[in-house]
């Protein structure tokens, strides 16, 4: 839900008239819940458009879907401002924007430029700080550092110190090592149990 609050922070910067309308009518960002949770698949009927959106978001940081939502509202700014100034009408109209949009390539391209102009850290400083352990704040310190050609062991992914200004490494390397050993212990015990069971069956 906090990420949805950042949607309004972004709209205040790129579409102030829309933001003022939403503030005036006290429309919460709930209209975008399905956009974020399903990557617009719940609201877009065209399968090719859904595939295009997923192709874009699956290789993007976690917050990118919020930038896409903001770009979508910005693209439909004229339609939104022309809506009847009523809470229910505006909320319903916003939920239908993904169905009415045909220029998804332009929306996705604009969302990428929005992220460049308003990166996650700047966006949070502008309005709403997320938790330090949020995927938004730990993404750069965990995933973008990886080299696909040189995979790292699980324990190497957990740093002893934060590598991102807003990130905080939760487990230590020691605890991560202990955690990583548990699957091996369980597998060994399961194998020993199966061997013992097979031995007992052979004796009967």
Short mmCIF file of C-alpha atoms in Angstrom, two decimals:
data_model
loop_
_atom_site.label_atom_id
_atom_site.label_comp_id
_atom_site.label_asym_id
_atom_site.label_seq_id
_atom_site.Cartn_x
_atom_site.Cartn_y
_atom_site.Cartn_z
CA UNK A 1 0.00 0.00 0.00
CA UNK A 2 2.87 2.38 0.66
CA UNK A 3 4.01 1.96 -2.93
CA UNK A 4 0.58 3.17 -4.04
CA UNK A 5 1.12 6.31 -1.97
CA UNK A 6 4.21 6.95 -4.10
CA UNK A 7 1.90 6.91 -7.12
CA UNK A 8 0.27 10.09 -5.79
CA UNK A 9 3.67 11.63 -5.07
CA UNK A 10 4.58 10.99 -8.71
CA UNK A 11 1.27 12.33 -10.02
CA UNK A 12 1.77 15.52 -8.01
CA UNK A 13 4.99 16.09 -9.96
CA UNK A 14 3.91 15.09 -13.47
CA UNK A 15 0.14 15.72 -13.47
CA UNK A 16 -0.65 18.30 -10.77
CA UNK A 17 -4.16 18.96 -12.07
CA UNK A 18 -5.08 15.29 -11.78
CA UNK A 19 -3.46 15.11 -8.37
CA UNK A 20 -5.45 18.15 -7.20
CA UNK A 21 -8.66 16.54 -8.45
CA UNK A 22 -7.96 13.32 -6.56
CA UNK A 23 -7.08 15.27 -3.43
CA UNK A 24 -10.18 17.43 -3.71
CA UNK A 25 -12.47 14.39 -3.99
CA UNK A 26 -10.36 12.41 -1.49
CA UNK A 27 -9.96 9.51 -3.92
CA UNK A 28 -7.49 6.99 -2.45
CA UNK A 29 -5.13 5.10 -4.79
CA UNK A 30 -7.19 1.92 -4.43
CA UNK A 31 -8.17 2.13 -8.10
CA UNK A 32 -4.62 1.01 -8.94
CA UNK A 33 -4.46 -2.03 -6.61
CA UNK A 34 -5.24 -4.54 -9.36
CA UNK A 35 -2.81 -2.73 -11.68
CA UNK A 36 0.05 -3.30 -9.25
CA UNK A 37 -0.90 -6.77 -8.03
CA UNK A 38 -1.58 -8.30 -11.46
CA UNK A 39 0.62 -6.09 -13.64
CA UNK A 40 -2.55 -4.84 -15.38
CA UNK A 41 -3.56 -8.37 -16.49
CA UNK A 42 -6.80 -8.07 -14.50
CA UNK A 43 -7.82 -4.90 -16.34
CA UNK A 44 -6.48 -5.31 -19.88
CA UNK A 45 -8.49 -7.46 -22.32
CA UNK A 46 -6.00 -7.57 -25.18
CA UNK A 47 -3.66 -10.54 -24.70
CA UNK A 48 -0.91 -9.04 -26.88
CA UNK A 49 -0.89 -5.91 -24.72
CA UNK A 50 -0.67 -8.02 -21.55
CA UNK A 51 2.32 -9.89 -22.98
CA UNK A 52 3.98 -6.59 -23.90
CA UNK A 53 3.46 -5.23 -20.38
CA UNK A 54 4.80 -8.41 -18.79
CA UNK A 55 7.84 -8.45 -21.07
CA UNK A 56 8.63 -4.95 -19.87
CA UNK A 57 7.93 -5.38 -16.16
CA UNK A 58 9.56 -8.76 -15.70
CA UNK A 59 12.97 -7.26 -16.47
CA UNK A 60 12.34 -4.06 -14.51
CA UNK A 61 12.75 -3.15 -10.83
CA UNK A 62 9.79 -3.79 -8.48
CA UNK A 63 8.67 -0.14 -8.46
CA UNK A 64 8.40 0.07 -12.25
CA UNK A 65 4.74 -0.93 -12.22
CA UNK A 66 3.99 2.21 -10.18
CA UNK A 67 5.75 4.32 -12.81
CA UNK A 68 3.66 2.60 -15.47
CA UNK A 69 0.51 3.42 -13.51
CA UNK A 70 1.55 7.07 -13.29
CA UNK A 71 2.38 7.19 -17.00
CA UNK A 72 -1.01 5.66 -17.80
CA UNK A 73 -2.85 8.31 -15.79
CA UNK A 74 -0.73 11.02 -17.39
CA UNK A 75 -1.56 9.70 -20.87
CA UNK A 76 -5.26 9.87 -19.97
CA UNK A 77 -5.05 13.22 -18.19
CA UNK A 78 -7.53 14.96 -20.49
CA UNK A 79 -10.11 12.18 -20.03
CA UNK A 80 -9.64 12.16 -16.27
CA UNK A 81 -10.10 15.92 -15.94
CA UNK A 82 -13.24 15.73 -18.10
CA UNK A 83 -14.89 13.25 -15.72
CA UNK A 84 -17.80 14.36 -13.56
CA UNK A 85 -16.41 15.75 -10.32
CA UNK A 86 -17.81 12.99 -8.18
CA UNK A 87 -15.91 10.46 -6.06
CA UNK A 88 -17.64 7.38 -7.50
CA UNK A 89 -17.45 8.59 -11.10
CA UNK A 90 -13.76 9.45 -10.92
CA UNK A 91 -12.83 6.23 -9.11
CA UNK A 92 -14.75 4.10 -11.61
CA UNK A 93 -13.33 6.03 -14.55
CA UNK A 94 -9.77 5.52 -13.31
CA UNK A 95 -10.26 1.76 -12.94
CA UNK A 96 -11.29 1.60 -16.61
CA UNK A 97 -8.22 3.40 -17.98
CA UNK A 98 -6.24 0.22 -18.77
CA UNK A 99 -9.14 -1.14 -20.84
CA UNK A 100 -9.38 2.06 -22.86
CA UNK A 101 -5.65 2.48 -23.50
CA UNK A 102 -4.29 1.34 -26.86
CA UNK A 103 -0.88 3.06 -26.85
CA UNK A 104 0.84 0.79 -24.34
CA UNK A 105 4.24 1.16 -26.01
CA UNK A 106 4.14 4.91 -25.38
CA UNK A 107 2.98 4.38 -21.80
CA UNK A 108 5.79 1.93 -21.07
CA UNK A 109 8.39 4.17 -22.70
CA UNK A 110 7.22 7.17 -20.69
CA UNK A 111 7.32 5.13 -17.48
CA UNK A 112 10.98 4.37 -18.10
CA UNK A 113 11.80 8.06 -18.48
CA UNK A 114 9.80 8.80 -15.33
CA UNK A 115 11.94 6.37 -13.39
CA UNK A 116 15.07 8.07 -14.69
CA UNK A 117 13.80 11.51 -13.69
CA UNK A 118 12.28 10.42 -10.38
CA UNK A 119 14.24 7.41 -9.06
CA UNK A 120 12.92 5.53 -6.04
CA UNK A 121 15.10 7.32 -3.49
CA UNK A 122 14.16 10.77 -4.79
CA UNK A 123 10.49 9.83 -4.94
CA UNK A 124 10.51 8.74 -1.31
CA UNK A 125 12.23 11.92 -0.24
CA UNK A 126 9.51 13.87 -2.04
CA UNK A 127 6.67 12.34 -0.09
CA UNK A 128 6.54 8.84 1.40
CA UNK A 129 9.41 6.80 2.82
CA UNK A 130 9.16 3.03 2.45
CA UNK A 131 10.49 0.52 4.95
CA UNK A 132 14.22 -0.09 4.72
CA UNK A 133 13.60 -3.78 4.10
CA UNK A 134 11.15 -3.07 1.29
CA UNK A 135 11.95 -4.81 -2.00
CA UNK A 136 12.09 -1.35 -3.56
CA UNK A 137 15.00 -0.36 -1.31
CA UNK A 138 16.89 -3.66 -1.32
CA UNK A 139 16.61 -4.42 -5.04
CA UNK A 140 19.75 -2.53 -6.07
CA UNK A 141 21.80 -4.10 -3.28
CA UNK A 142 20.78 -7.66 -4.04
CA UNK A 143 19.72 -8.27 -7.62
CA UNK A 144 21.33 -5.64 -9.82
CA UNK A 145 24.78 -6.59 -8.47
CA UNK A 146 24.54 -10.13 -9.84
CA UNK A 147 26.33 -11.24 -12.98
CA UNK A 148 24.36 -14.00 -14.76
CA UNK A 149 27.61 -15.43 -16.15
CA UNK A 150 29.09 -15.74 -12.65
CA UNK A 151 26.38 -17.01 -10.29
CA UNK A 152 27.01 -16.53 -6.58
CA UNK A 153 26.26 -18.93 -3.72
CA UNK A 154 23.28 -18.09 -1.53
CA UNK A 155 25.42 -16.92 1.40
CA UNK A 156 27.27 -14.42 -0.79
CA UNK A 157 24.02 -12.52 -1.45
CA UNK A 158 23.63 -11.50 2.19
CA UNK A 159 25.91 -8.62 3.00
CA UNK A 160 27.11 -7.75 6.50
CA UNK A 161 26.65 -4.04 5.78
CA UNK A 162 24.04 -2.22 3.78
CA UNK A 163 25.10 -1.57 0.18
CA UNK A 164 22.22 0.77 -0.55
CA UNK A 165 21.55 4.07 1.26
CA UNK A 166 18.09 2.87 2.33
CA UNK A 167 18.81 -0.84 2.51
CA UNK A 168 19.44 -2.80 5.66
CA UNK A 169 20.83 -6.33 5.54
CA UNK A 170 18.64 -8.33 7.87
CA UNK A 171 20.44 -11.66 8.42
CA UNK A 172 24.18 -11.85 8.94
CA UNK A 173 26.39 -14.04 6.82
CA UNK A 174 26.65 -16.49 9.72
CA UNK A 175 22.92 -16.91 10.06
CA UNK A 176 22.56 -17.11 6.29
CA UNK A 177 25.12 -19.90 6.25
CA UNK A 178 23.19 -21.79 8.92
CA UNK A 179 19.97 -21.28 6.97
CA UNK A 180 21.58 -22.55 3.78
CA UNK A 181 22.75 -25.72 5.55
CA UNK A 182 19.26 -26.77 6.65
CA UNK A 183 18.12 -28.16 3.26
CA UNK A 184 21.20 -30.40 3.19
CA UNK A 185 20.53 -31.64 6.74
CA UNK A 186 16.90 -32.38 5.96
CA UNK A 187 17.79 -34.17 2.73
CA UNK A 188 20.38 -36.31 4.55
CA UNK A 189 17.89 -37.28 7.28
CA UNK A 190 15.24 -38.12 4.70
CA UNK A 191 17.68 -40.32 2.76
CA UNK A 192 18.74 -42.14 5.95
CA UNK A 193 15.09 -42.72 6.87
CA UNK A 194 14.31 -44.16 3.44
CA UNK A 195 17.32 -46.48 3.60
CA UNK A 196 16.29 -47.72 7.04
CA UNK A 197 12.72 -48.22 5.86
CA UNK A 198 13.89 -50.20 2.83
CA UNK A 199 16.13 -52.34 5.06
CA UNK A 200 13.23 -53.15 7.41
CA UNK A 201 11.01 -54.10 4.49
CA UNK A 202 13.70 -56.43 3.18
CA UNK A 203 13.87 -58.21 6.57
CA UNK A 204 10.14 -58.98 6.62
#
